[in-house]
mmCIF file of C-alpha atoms in Angstrom:
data_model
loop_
_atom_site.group_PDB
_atom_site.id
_atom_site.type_symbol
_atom_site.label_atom_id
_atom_site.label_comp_id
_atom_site.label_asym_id
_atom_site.label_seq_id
_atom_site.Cartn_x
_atom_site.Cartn_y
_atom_site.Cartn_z
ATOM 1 C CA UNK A 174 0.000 0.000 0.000
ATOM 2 C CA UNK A 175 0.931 3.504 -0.180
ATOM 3 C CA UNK A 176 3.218 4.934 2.314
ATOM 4 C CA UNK A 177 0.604 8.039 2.769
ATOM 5 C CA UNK A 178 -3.345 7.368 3.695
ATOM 6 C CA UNK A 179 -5.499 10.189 2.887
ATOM 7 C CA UNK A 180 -8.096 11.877 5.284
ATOM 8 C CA UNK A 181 -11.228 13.556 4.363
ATOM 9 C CA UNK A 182 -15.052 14.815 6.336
ATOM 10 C CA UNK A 183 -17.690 13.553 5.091
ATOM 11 C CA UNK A 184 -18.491 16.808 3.407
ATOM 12 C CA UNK A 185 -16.593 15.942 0.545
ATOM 13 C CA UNK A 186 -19.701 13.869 -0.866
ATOM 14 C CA UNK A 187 -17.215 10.912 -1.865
ATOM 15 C CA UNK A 188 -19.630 7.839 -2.508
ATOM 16 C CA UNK A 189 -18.888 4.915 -1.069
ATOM 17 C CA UNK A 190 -16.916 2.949 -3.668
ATOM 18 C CA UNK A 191 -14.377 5.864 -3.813
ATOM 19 C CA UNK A 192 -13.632 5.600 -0.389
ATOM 20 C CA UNK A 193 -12.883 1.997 -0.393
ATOM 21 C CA UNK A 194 -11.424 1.782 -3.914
ATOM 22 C CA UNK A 195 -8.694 4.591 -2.941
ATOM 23 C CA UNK A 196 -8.744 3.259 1.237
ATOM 24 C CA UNK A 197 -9.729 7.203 2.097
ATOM 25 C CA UNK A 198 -10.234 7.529 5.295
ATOM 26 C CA UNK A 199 -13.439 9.801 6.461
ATOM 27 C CA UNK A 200 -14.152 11.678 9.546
ATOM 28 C CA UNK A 201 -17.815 13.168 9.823
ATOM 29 C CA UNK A 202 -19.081 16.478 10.117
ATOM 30 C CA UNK A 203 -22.438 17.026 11.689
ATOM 31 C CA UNK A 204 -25.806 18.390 11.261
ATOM 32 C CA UNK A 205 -27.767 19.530 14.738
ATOM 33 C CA UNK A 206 -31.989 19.273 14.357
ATOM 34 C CA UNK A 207 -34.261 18.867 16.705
ATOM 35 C CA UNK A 208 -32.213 18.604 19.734
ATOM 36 C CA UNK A 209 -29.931 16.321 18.601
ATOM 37 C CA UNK A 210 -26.493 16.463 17.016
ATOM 38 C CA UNK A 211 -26.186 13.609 14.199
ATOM 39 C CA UNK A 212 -23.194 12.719 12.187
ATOM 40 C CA UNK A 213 -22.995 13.657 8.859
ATOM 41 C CA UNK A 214 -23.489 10.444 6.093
ATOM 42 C CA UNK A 215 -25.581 8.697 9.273
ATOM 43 C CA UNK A 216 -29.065 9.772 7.982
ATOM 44 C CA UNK A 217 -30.625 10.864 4.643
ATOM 45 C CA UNK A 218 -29.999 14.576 3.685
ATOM 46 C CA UNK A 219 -34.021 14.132 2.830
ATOM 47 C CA UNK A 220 -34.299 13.924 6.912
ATOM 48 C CA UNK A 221 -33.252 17.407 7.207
ATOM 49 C CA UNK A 222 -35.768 18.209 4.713
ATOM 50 C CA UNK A 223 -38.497 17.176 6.691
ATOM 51 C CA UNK A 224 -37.292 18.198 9.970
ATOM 52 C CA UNK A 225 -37.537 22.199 8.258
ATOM 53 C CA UNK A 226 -40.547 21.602 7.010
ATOM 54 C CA UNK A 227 -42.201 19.819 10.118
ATOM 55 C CA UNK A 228 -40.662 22.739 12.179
ATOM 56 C CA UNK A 229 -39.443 25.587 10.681
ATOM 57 C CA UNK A 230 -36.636 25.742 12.077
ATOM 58 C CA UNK A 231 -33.445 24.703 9.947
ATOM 59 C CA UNK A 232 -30.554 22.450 11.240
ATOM 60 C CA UNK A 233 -27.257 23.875 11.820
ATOM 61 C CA UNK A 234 -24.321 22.186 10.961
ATOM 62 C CA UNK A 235 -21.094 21.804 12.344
ATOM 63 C CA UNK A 236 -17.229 21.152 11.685
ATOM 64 C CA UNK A 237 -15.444 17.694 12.613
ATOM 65 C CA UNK A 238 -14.006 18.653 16.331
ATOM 66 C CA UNK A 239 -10.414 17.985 17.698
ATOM 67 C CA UNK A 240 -11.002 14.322 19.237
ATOM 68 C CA UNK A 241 -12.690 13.337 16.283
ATOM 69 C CA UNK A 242 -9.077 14.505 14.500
ATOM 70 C CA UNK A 243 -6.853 13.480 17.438
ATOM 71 C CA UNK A 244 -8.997 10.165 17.228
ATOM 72 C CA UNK A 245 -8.723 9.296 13.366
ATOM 73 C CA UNK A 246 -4.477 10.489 13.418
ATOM 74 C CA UNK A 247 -3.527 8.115 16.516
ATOM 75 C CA UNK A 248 -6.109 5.605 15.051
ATOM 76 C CA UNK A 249 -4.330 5.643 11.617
ATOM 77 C CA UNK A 250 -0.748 5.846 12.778
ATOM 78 C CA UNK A 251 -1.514 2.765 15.329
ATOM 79 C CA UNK A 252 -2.498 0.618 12.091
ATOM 80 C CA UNK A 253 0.346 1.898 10.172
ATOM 81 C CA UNK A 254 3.084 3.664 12.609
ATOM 82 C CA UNK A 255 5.379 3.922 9.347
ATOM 83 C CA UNK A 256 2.599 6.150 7.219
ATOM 84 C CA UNK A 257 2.177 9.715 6.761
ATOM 85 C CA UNK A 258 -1.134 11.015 6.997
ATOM 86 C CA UNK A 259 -2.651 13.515 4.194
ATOM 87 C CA UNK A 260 -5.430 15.593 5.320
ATOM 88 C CA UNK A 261 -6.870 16.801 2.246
ATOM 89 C CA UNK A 262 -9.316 19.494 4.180
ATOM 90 C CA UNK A 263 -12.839 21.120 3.688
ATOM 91 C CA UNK A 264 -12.487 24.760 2.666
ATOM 92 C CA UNK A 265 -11.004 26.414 5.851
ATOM 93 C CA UNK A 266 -12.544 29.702 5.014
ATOM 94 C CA UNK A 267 -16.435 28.170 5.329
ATOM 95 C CA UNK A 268 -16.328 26.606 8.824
ATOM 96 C CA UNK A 269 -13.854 25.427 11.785
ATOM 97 C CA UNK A 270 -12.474 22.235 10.111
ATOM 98 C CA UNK A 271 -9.106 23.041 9.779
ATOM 99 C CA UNK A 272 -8.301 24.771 12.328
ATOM 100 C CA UNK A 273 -9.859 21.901 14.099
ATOM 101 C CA UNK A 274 -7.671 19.211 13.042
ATOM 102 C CA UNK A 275 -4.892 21.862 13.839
ATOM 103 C CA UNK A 276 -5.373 21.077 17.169
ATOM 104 C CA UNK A 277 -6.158 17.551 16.832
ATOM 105 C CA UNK A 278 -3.152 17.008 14.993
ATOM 106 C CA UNK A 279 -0.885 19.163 17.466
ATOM 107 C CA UNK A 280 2.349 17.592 18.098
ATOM 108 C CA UNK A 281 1.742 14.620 15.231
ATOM 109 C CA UNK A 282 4.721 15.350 12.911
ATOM 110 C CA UNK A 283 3.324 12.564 10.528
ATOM 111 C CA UNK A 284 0.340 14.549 9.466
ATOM 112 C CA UNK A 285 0.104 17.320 6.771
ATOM 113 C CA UNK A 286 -2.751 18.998 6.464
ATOM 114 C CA UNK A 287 -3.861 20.787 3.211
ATOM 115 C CA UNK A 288 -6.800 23.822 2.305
ATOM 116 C CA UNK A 289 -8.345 22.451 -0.186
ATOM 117 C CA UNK A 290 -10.345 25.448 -0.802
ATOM 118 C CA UNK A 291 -13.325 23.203 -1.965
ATOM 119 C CA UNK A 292 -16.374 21.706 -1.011
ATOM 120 C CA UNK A 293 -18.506 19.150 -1.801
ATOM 121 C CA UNK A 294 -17.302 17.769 -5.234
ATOM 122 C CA UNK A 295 -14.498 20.468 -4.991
ATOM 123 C CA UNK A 296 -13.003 19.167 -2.314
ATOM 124 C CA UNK A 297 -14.239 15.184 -3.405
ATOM 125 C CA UNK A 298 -11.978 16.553 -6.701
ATOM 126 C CA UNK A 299 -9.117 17.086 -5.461
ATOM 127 C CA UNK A 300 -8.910 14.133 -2.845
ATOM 128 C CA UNK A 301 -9.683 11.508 -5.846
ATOM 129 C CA UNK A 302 -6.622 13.462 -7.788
ATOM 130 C CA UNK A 303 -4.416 12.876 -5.353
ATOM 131 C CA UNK A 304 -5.540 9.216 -4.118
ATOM 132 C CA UNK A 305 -4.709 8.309 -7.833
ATOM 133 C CA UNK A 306 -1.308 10.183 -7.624
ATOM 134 C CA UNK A 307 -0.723 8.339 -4.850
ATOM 135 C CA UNK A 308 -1.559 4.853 -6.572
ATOM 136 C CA UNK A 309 0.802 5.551 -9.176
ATOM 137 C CA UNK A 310 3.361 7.395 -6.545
ATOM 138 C CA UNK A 311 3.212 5.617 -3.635
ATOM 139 C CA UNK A 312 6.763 6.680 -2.408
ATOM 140 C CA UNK A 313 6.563 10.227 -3.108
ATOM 141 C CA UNK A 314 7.466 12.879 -0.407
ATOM 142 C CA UNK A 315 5.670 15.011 0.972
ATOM 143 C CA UNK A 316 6.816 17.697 -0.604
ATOM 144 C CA UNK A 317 5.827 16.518 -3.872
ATOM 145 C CA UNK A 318 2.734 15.513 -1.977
ATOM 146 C CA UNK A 319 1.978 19.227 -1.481
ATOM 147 C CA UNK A 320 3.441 20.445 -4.562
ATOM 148 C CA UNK A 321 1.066 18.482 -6.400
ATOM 149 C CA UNK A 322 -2.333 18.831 -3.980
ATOM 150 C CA UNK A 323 -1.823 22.417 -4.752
ATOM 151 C CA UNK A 324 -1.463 22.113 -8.821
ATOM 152 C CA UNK A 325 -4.852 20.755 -8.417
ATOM 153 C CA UNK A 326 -6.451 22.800 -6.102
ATOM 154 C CA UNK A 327 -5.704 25.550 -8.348
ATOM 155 C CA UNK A 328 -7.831 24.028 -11.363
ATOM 156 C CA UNK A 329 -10.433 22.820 -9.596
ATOM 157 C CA UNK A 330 -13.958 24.912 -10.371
ATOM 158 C CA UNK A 331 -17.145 24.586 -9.326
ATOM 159 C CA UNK A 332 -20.505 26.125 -9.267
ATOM 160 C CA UNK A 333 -24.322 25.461 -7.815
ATOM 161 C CA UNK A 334 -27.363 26.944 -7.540
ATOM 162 C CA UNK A 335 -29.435 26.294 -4.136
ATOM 163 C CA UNK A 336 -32.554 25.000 -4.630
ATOM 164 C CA UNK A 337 -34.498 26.927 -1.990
ATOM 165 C CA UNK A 338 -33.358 30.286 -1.451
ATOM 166 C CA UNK A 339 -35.740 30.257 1.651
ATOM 167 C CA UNK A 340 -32.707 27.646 3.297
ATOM 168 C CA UNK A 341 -30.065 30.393 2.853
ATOM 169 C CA UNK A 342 -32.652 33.056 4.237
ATOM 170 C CA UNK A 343 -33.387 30.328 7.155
ATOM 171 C CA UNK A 344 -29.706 30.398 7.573
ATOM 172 C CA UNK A 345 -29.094 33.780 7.605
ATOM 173 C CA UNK A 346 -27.375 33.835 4.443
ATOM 174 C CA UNK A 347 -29.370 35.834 2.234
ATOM 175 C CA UNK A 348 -31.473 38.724 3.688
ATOM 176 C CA UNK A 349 -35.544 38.869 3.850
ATOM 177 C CA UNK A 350 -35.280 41.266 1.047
ATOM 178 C CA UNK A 351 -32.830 39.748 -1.285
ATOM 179 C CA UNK A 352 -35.135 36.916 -0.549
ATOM 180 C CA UNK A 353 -38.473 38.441 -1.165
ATOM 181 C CA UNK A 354 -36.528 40.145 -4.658
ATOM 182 C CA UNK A 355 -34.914 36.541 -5.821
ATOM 183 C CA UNK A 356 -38.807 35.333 -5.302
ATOM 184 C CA UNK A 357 -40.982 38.054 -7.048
ATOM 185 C CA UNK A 358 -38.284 37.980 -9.905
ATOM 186 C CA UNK A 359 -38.033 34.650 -10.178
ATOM 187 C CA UNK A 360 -34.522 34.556 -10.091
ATOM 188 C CA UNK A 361 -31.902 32.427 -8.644
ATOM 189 C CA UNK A 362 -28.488 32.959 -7.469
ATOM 190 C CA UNK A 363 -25.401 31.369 -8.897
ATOM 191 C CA UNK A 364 -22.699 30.109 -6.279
ATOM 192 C CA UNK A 365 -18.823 29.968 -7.325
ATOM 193 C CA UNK A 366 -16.521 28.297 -4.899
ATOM 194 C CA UNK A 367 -13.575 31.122 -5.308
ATOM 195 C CA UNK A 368 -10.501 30.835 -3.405
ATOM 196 C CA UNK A 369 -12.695 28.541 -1.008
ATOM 197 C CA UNK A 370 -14.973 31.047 -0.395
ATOM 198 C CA UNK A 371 -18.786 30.674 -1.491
ATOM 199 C CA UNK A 372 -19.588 33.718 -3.405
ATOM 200 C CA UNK A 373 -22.684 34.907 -5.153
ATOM 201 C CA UNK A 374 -21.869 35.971 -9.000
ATOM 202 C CA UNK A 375 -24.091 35.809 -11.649
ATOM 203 C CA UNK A 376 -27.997 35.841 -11.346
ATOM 204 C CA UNK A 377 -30.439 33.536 -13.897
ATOM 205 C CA UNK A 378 -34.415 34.293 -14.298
ATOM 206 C CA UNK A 379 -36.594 30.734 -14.436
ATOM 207 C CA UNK A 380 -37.162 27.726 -13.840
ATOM 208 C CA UNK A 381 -34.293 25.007 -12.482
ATOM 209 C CA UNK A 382 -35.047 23.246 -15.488
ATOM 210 C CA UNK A 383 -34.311 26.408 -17.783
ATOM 211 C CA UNK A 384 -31.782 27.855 -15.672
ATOM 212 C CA UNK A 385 -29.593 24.958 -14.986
ATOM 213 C CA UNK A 386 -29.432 24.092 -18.771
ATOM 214 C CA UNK A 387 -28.205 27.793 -19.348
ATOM 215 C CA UNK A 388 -25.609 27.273 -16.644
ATOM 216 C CA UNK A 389 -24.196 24.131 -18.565
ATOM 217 C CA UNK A 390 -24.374 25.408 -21.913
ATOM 218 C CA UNK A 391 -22.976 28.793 -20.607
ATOM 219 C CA UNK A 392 -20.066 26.907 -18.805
ATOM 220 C CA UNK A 393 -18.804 24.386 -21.277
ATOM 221 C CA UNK A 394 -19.112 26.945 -24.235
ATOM 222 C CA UNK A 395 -16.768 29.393 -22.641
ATOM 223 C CA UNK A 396 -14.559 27.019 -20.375
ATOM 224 C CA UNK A 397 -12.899 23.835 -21.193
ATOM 225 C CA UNK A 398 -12.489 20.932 -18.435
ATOM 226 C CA UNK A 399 -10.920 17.782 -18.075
ATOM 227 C CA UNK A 400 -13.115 15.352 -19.600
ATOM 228 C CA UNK A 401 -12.235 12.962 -17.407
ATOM 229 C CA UNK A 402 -13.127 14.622 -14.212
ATOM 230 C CA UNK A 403 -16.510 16.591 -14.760
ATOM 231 C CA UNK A 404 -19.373 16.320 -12.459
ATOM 232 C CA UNK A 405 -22.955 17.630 -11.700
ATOM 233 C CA UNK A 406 -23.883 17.805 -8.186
ATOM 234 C CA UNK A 407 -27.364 17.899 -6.829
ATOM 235 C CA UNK A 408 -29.405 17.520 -3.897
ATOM 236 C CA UNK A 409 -32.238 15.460 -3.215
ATOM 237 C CA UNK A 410 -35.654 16.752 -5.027
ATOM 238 C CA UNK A 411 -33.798 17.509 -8.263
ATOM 239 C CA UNK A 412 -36.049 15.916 -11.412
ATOM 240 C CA UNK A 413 -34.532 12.461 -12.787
ATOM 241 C CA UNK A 414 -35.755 13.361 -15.957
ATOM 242 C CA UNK A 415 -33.661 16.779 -15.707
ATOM 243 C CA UNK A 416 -31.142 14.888 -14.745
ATOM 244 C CA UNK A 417 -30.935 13.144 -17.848
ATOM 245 C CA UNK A 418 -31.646 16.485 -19.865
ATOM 246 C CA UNK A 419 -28.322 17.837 -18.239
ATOM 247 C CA UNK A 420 -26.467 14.767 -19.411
ATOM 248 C CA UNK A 421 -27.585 15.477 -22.966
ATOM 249 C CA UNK A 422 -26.793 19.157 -22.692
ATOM 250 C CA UNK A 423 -23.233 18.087 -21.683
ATOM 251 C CA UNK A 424 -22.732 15.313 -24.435
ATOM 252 C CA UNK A 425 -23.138 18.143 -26.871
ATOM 253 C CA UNK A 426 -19.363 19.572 -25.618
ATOM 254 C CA UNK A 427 -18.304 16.493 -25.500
ATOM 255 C CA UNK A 428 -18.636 15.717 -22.278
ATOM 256 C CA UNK A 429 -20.184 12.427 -22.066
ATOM 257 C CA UNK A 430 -18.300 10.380 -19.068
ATOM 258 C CA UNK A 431 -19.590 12.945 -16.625
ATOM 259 C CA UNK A 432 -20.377 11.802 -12.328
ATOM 260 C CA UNK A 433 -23.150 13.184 -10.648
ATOM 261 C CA UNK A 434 -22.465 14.099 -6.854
ATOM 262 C CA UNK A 435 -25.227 13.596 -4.317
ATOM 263 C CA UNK A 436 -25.037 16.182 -1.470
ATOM 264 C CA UNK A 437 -25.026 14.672 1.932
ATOM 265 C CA UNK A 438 -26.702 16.688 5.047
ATOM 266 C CA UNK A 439 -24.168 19.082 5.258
ATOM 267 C CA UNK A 440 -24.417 20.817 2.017
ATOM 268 C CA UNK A 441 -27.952 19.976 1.616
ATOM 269 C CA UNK A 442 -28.645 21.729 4.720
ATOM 270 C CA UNK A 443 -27.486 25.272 2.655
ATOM 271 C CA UNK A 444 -28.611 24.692 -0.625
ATOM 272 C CA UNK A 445 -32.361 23.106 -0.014
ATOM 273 C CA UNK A 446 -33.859 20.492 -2.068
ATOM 274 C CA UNK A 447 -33.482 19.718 -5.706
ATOM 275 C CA UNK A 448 -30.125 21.997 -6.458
ATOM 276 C CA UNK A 449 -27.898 21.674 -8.946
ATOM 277 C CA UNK A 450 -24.267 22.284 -9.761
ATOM 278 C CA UNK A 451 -20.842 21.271 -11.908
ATOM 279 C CA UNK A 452 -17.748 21.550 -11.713
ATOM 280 C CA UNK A 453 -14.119 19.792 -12.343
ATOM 281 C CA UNK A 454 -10.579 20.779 -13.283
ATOM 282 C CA UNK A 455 -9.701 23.450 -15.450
ATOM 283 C CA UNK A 456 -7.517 22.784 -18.798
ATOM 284 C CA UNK A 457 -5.388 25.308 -20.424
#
């Protein structure tokens, strides 16, 4: 095996077959409702769903702590005392998992950890890149390690739009006028992951349907991605038979190989049933 294991939160969205094909090693983040605190990946994002609708009140979610770091690291490096850890992280800028595993990792000298500025399929991205580095690399240094987690990192794009504004207004992410304006307009936000921060840049009039076939036509006429490593995220609530729509919108560029990305509870908990998004590596 390789001399490095990989370490990501559950955040990343990786299925399950990822995980076990590459031997990634997860650590959840969580999603409080009701009184309770649940790990992320333990439930159905469709839970938290119901739980807003039933009460009106939307879950909060919550970084990985320190034990849960400390835990994984000394849990790792008993199984494999020779190994260096990779901790390929959840965009630092959007909650407290980094700095968490900071201080879970304090005083481990075989751990790196690494921003990678993404989320969701961002982050899920760059870990695959680097799991299949690793396959092929299995000696190679840290260093290189970093060297080349960053090269990645620095392609990787992606873009969403929620699928209920009223979660982001629930959230206090979007204000009760922006809100009432986005409604009465009918428009909808688009979300770019930029320098791991979620920002709000363009805004599209209509339907999901009509607006999320803009967004892919718009995308893959004016950027070109690696063909191999396009995806379309959504949550649950998004039509199948848009789904398929999408896939034929794509095929038309060429891209015909693409993965969708189901959201777990922590994104879902932000961007509301039946959102959509893509994303993948930028090509010169």
């Amino acid at each position: 095996m390789s001399k490095t294991i990989i370490v990501a939160e559950t955040g990343a969205d990786l299925s399950t077959d990822e995980i076990s094909r590459y031997g990634i090693r997860i650590v959840p983040m969580h999603v409080s409702m009701e009184g309770k605190s649940l790990d992320d990946g333990a439930f159905p994002p469709t839970d938290v769903f119901e739980s807003y609708e039933r009460t009106k009140k939307l879950p909060m979610t919550s970084a990985t702590n320190p034990s849960e770091y400390k835990d994984m690291f000394e849990k790792i490096h008993e199984e494999y005392p020779d190994a260096q850890i990779l901790h390929l992280c959840y965009s630092a800028v959007t909650t407290a998992t980094y700095q968490n595993s900071l201080i879970g990792g304090e005083g481990m000298d075989f751990v790196t950890h690494i921003d990678t500025k993404g989320v969701t399929g961002g982050q899920g991205t760059v870990v695959i890149k680097m799991a299949q580095y690793l396959e092929k690399n299995p000696d190679a240094s840290i260093e290189e390690l970093k060297k080349e987690a960053e090269y990645w990192i620095s392609r990787s794009r992606m873009l969403f739009f929620p699928g209920d504004l009223e979660y982001l207004k629930a959230g206090g992410r979007v204000s009760n006028a922006a809100y009432l304006a986005a409604t009465l307009l009918g428009l909808k936000p688009l979300i770019e992951i930029l320098d791991g921060k979620l920002v709000g840049t363009k805004k599209y009039r209509g339907s999901m349907s009509k607006v999320s076939k803009k967004l892919v036509n718009d995308y893959l006429s004016e950027n070109r991605l690696e063909k191999e490593s396009i995806y379309f995220i959504y949550s649950d609530g998004l039509d199948d038979g848009l789904k398929k729509e999408l896939e034929a919108e794509a095929a038309k560029y060429g891209y015909d190989k693409l993965k969708w990305v189901r959201t777990g509870c922590v994104i879902s908990t932000h961007a509301g049933p039946g959102a959509f998004g893509m994303g993948g590596i930028a090509v010169d």
